[in-house]
PDB file of C-alpha atoms in Angstrom:
ATOM      1  CA  MET O 169     -58.163 -54.888-187.876  1.00 89.00           C
ATOM      2  CA  SER O 170     -57.751 -53.084-184.576  1.00 96.00           C
ATOM      3  CA  ALA O 171     -60.765 -52.889-182.285  1.00 97.00           C
ATOM      4  CA  PHE O 172     -62.064 -51.706-178.962  1.00 98.00           C
ATOM      5  CA  VAL O 173     -63.646 -54.879-177.608  1.00 98.00           C
ATOM      6  CA  VAL O 174     -66.366 -53.934-175.116  1.00 98.00           C
ATOM      7  CA  LYS O 175     -67.412 -56.562-172.610  1.00 97.00           C
ATOM      8  CA  LYS O 176     -69.575 -56.865-169.536  1.00 97.00           C
ATOM      9  CA  VAL O 177     -67.856 -57.963-166.330  1.00 96.00           C
ATOM     10  CA  ASN O 178     -69.307 -58.692-162.885  1.00 96.00           C
ATOM     11  CA  THR O 179     -68.831 -55.109-161.722  1.00 96.00           C
ATOM     12  CA  GLY O 180     -69.770 -53.197-164.908  1.00 97.00           C
ATOM     13  CA  ILE O 181     -68.488 -52.734-168.455  1.00 98.00           C
ATOM     14  CA  MET O 182     -64.948 -52.298-169.827  1.00 98.00           C
ATOM     15  CA  PHE O 183     -62.931 -52.421-173.037  1.00 98.00           C
ATOM     16  CA  ASN O 184     -59.730 -53.911-174.352  1.00 98.00           C
ATOM     17  CA  LEU O 185     -57.967 -52.263-177.277  1.00 98.00           C
ATOM     18  CA  LYS O 186     -56.713 -54.999-179.576  1.00 97.00           C
ATOM     19  CA  ALA O 187     -54.085 -54.463-182.271  1.00 95.00           C
ATOM     20  CA  ASP O 188     -54.383 -55.808-185.817  1.00 92.00           C
ATOM     21  CA  ASN O 189     -52.775 -59.086-184.667  1.00 93.00           C
ATOM     22  CA  GLY O 190     -55.424 -59.611-181.977  1.00 94.00           C
ATOM     23  CA  GLN O 191     -53.095 -58.803-179.060  1.00 94.00           C
ATOM     24  CA  VAL O 192     -54.567 -56.726-176.220  1.00 96.00           C
ATOM     25  CA  ILE O 193     -52.482 -53.527-176.080  1.00 97.00           C
ATOM     26  CA  ALA O 194     -54.506 -51.530-173.547  1.00 98.00           C
ATOM     27  CA  THR O 195     -57.299 -52.095-171.047  1.00 98.00           C
ATOM     28  CA  SER O 196     -59.786 -49.688-169.520  1.00 98.00           C
ATOM     29  CA  GLU O 197     -61.086 -49.325-166.018  1.00 95.00           C
ATOM     30  CA  VAL O 198     -64.494 -50.826-165.246  1.00 97.00           C
ATOM     31  CA  TYR O 199     -67.298 -48.377-166.030  1.00 97.00           C
ATOM     32  CA  THR O 200     -70.784 -48.459-164.522  1.00 97.00           C
ATOM     33  CA  THR O 201     -72.603 -47.690-167.796  1.00 96.00           C
ATOM     34  CA  ALA O 202     -72.168 -48.392-171.504  1.00 96.00           C
ATOM     35  CA  ALA O 203     -72.294 -44.646-172.178  1.00 97.00           C
ATOM     36  CA  ALA O 204     -69.392 -44.011-169.788  1.00 97.00           C
ATOM     37  CA  CYS O 205     -67.402 -46.807-171.454  1.00 97.00           C
ATOM     38  CA  LYS O 206     -68.049 -45.266-174.899  1.00 97.00           C
ATOM     39  CA  ASN O 207     -66.842 -41.905-173.563  1.00 97.00           C
ATOM     40  CA  GLY O 208     -63.670 -43.652-172.370  1.00 97.00           C
ATOM     41  CA  ILE O 209     -63.117 -45.097-175.850  1.00 98.00           C
ATOM     42  CA  GLU O 210     -63.591 -41.672-177.452  1.00 98.00           C
ATOM     43  CA  SER O 211     -61.128 -40.192-174.969  1.00 98.00           C
ATOM     44  CA  VAL O 212     -58.510 -42.819-175.888  1.00 98.00           C
ATOM     45  CA  ARG O 213     -59.126 -42.162-179.604  1.00 98.00           C
ATOM     46  CA  LYS O 214     -58.665 -38.425-179.103  1.00 97.00           C
ATOM     47  CA  ASN O 215     -55.756 -38.430-176.660  1.00 98.00           C
ATOM     48  CA  ALA O 216     -53.542 -41.373-177.685  1.00 98.00           C
ATOM     49  CA  PRO O 217     -52.202 -39.875-180.942  1.00 97.00           C
ATOM     50  CA  ILE O 218     -51.195 -36.579-179.303  1.00 97.00           C
ATOM     51  CA  ALA O 219     -50.057 -37.840-175.892  1.00 98.00           C
ATOM     52  CA  ALA O 220     -46.436 -37.272-174.919  1.00 97.00           C
ATOM     53  CA  LEU O 221     -44.407 -40.109-173.383  1.00 98.00           C
ATOM     54  CA  GLU O 222     -43.249 -39.543-169.809  1.00 98.00           C
ATOM     55  CA  ASP O 223     -40.516 -42.096-169.082  1.00 98.00           C
ATOM     56  CA  GLN O 224     -40.674 -42.591-165.323  1.00 98.00           C
ATOM     57  CA  THR O 225     -38.115 -45.401-165.535  1.00 97.00           C
ATOM     58  CA  VAL O 226     -35.218 -42.938-165.727  1.00 96.00           C
ATOM     59  CA  GLU O 227     -33.976 -40.845-162.846  1.00 96.00           C
ATOM     60  CA  GLY O 228     -34.859 -37.154-163.054  1.00 97.00           C
ATOM     61  CA  PHE O 229     -37.426 -37.745-165.816  1.00 97.00           C
ATOM     62  CA  ALA O 230     -39.112 -34.728-167.359  1.00 94.00           C
ATOM     63  CA  ALA O 231     -42.745 -34.376-166.281  1.00 96.00           C
ATOM     64  CA  GLU O 232     -45.074 -34.018-169.257  1.00 97.00           C
ATOM     65  CA  LYS O 233     -48.454 -32.292-169.405  1.00 97.00           C
ATOM     66  CA  CYS O 234     -51.575 -34.397-169.911  1.00 97.00           C
ATOM     67  CA  PRO O 235     -52.558 -36.041-172.162  1.00 98.00           C
ATOM     68  CA  LYS O 236     -49.608 -38.355-171.679  1.00 98.00           C
ATOM     69  CA  PHE O 237     -48.442 -41.921-171.541  1.00 98.00           C
ATOM     70  CA  GLU O 238     -46.659 -42.675-168.266  1.00 98.00           C
ATOM     71  CA  MET O 239     -44.162 -45.521-168.605  1.00 98.00           C
ATOM     72  CA  TYR O 240     -43.106 -47.013-165.267  1.00 98.00           C
ATOM     73  CA  VAL O 241     -41.706 -50.119-163.568  1.00 98.00           C
ATOM     74  CA  ASP O 242     -44.266 -52.164-161.617  1.00 96.00           C
ATOM     75  CA  LYS O 243     -43.736 -54.023-158.331  1.00 96.00           C
ATOM     76  CA  ALA O 244     -42.716 -57.183-160.192  1.00 95.00           C
ATOM     77  CA  GLY O 245     -40.008 -55.310-162.136  1.00 97.00           C
ATOM     78  CA  GLY O 246     -41.957 -55.251-165.403  1.00 97.00           C
ATOM     79  CA  PHE O 247     -42.535 -52.241-167.621  1.00 98.00           C
ATOM     80  CA  ARG O 248     -46.042 -50.814-167.969  1.00 98.00           C
ATOM     81  CA  PHE O 249     -47.746 -47.734-169.327  1.00 98.00           C
ATOM     82  CA  ARG O 250     -50.935 -45.864-168.552  1.00 98.00           C
ATOM     83  CA  LEU O 251     -52.610 -43.252-170.719  1.00 98.00           C
ATOM     84  CA  LYS O 252     -53.895 -40.170-168.924  1.00 98.00           C
ATOM     85  CA  ALA O 253     -56.438 -37.791-170.454  1.00 97.00           C
ATOM     86  CA  THR O 254     -56.097 -34.012-170.333  1.00 95.00           C
ATOM     87  CA  ASN O 255     -57.892 -34.019-166.956  1.00 96.00           C
ATOM     88  CA  GLY O 256     -55.339 -36.445-165.470  1.00 96.00           C
ATOM     89  CA  GLU O 257     -57.715 -39.429-165.381  1.00 95.00           C
ATOM     90  CA  ILE O 258     -56.247 -42.801-166.379  1.00 97.00           C
ATOM     91  CA  ILE O 259     -58.182 -43.917-169.465  1.00 97.00           C
ATOM     92  CA  ALA O 260     -56.166 -47.002-170.481  1.00 98.00           C
ATOM     93  CA  ALA O 261     -53.391 -49.147-169.059  1.00 98.00           C
ATOM     94  CA  SER O 262     -51.100 -51.873-170.355  1.00 98.00           C
ATOM     95  CA  GLU O 263     -50.162 -55.292-169.154  1.00 94.00           C
ATOM     96  CA  GLY O 264     -46.606 -55.896-167.943  1.00 96.00           C
ATOM     97  CA  TYR O 265     -43.718 -56.125-170.404  1.00 97.00           C
ATOM     98  CA  LYS O 266     -40.343 -57.733-169.681  1.00 97.00           C
ATOM     99  CA  ALA O 267     -38.417 -55.278-171.877  1.00 98.00           C
ATOM    100  CA  LYS O 268     -38.641 -51.482-171.968  1.00 98.00           C
ATOM    101  CA  GLU O 269     -38.509 -51.551-175.786  1.00 97.00           C
ATOM    102  CA  SER O 270     -41.604 -53.780-175.857  1.00 97.00           C
ATOM    103  CA  CYS O 271     -43.437 -51.321-173.612  1.00 98.00           C
ATOM    104  CA  GLU O 272     -42.463 -48.449-175.933  1.00 98.00           C
ATOM    105  CA  SER O 273     -43.776 -50.497-178.871  1.00 97.00           C
ATOM    106  CA  GLY O 274     -47.035 -50.943-176.974  1.00 97.00           C
ATOM    107  CA  VAL O 275     -47.363 -47.166-176.635  1.00 98.00           C
ATOM    108  CA  ASP O 276     -46.701 -46.782-180.373  1.00 97.00           C
ATOM    109  CA  SER O 277     -49.339 -49.432-181.124  1.00 97.00           C
ATOM    110  CA  VAL O 278     -51.975 -47.631-179.046  1.00 98.00           C
ATOM    111  CA  ARG O 279     -51.146 -44.357-180.811  1.00 98.00           C
ATOM    112  CA  ALA O 280     -51.469 -46.037-184.210  1.00 97.00           C
ATOM    113  CA  CYS O 281     -54.498 -48.248-183.577  1.00 97.00           C
ATOM    114  CA  ALA O 282     -56.804 -46.195-181.352  1.00 97.00           C
ATOM    115  CA  PRO O 283     -58.013 -43.481-183.785  1.00 97.00           C
ATOM    116  CA  ALA O 284     -59.485 -45.891-186.360  1.00 95.00           C
ATOM    117  CA  ALA O 285     -60.255 -48.928-184.188  1.00 97.00           C
ATOM    118  CA  GLN O 286     -63.802 -50.214-184.520  1.00 97.00           C
ATOM    119  CA  ILE O 287     -66.020 -50.846-181.515  1.00 97.00           C
ATOM    120  CA  VAL O 288     -66.990 -54.483-181.097  1.00 97.00           C
ATOM    121  CA  GLU O 289     -69.345 -55.844-178.432  1.00 94.00           C
ATOM    122  CA  GLU O 290     -68.295 -59.156-176.929  1.00 89.00           C
TER     123      GLU O 290
END
């Protein structure tokens, strides 16, 4: 069962979106309040299924309108994505992937899991 796992950290509150297999597929920023974190979860639920994929790993990529997933290469040469809401704010980000195909699968997993994922407090 996929879930948004909400947890307190030293600087506030955040969530990890976990797929059915328990793998973390996206992470939020750190929010100052539980209400703001819940709003972030609702934004991911709403935006992930309809977000376009902007592949910034190819030269001359087509810029997409928000909401969108931005797939890019990080400083270490790994592939990552971030989900931006309609207002351009980053609402979730991935860990690094070695292969572009794995990163694309991560995007697909967020699209599939986010709408029905339960909220679990850790």
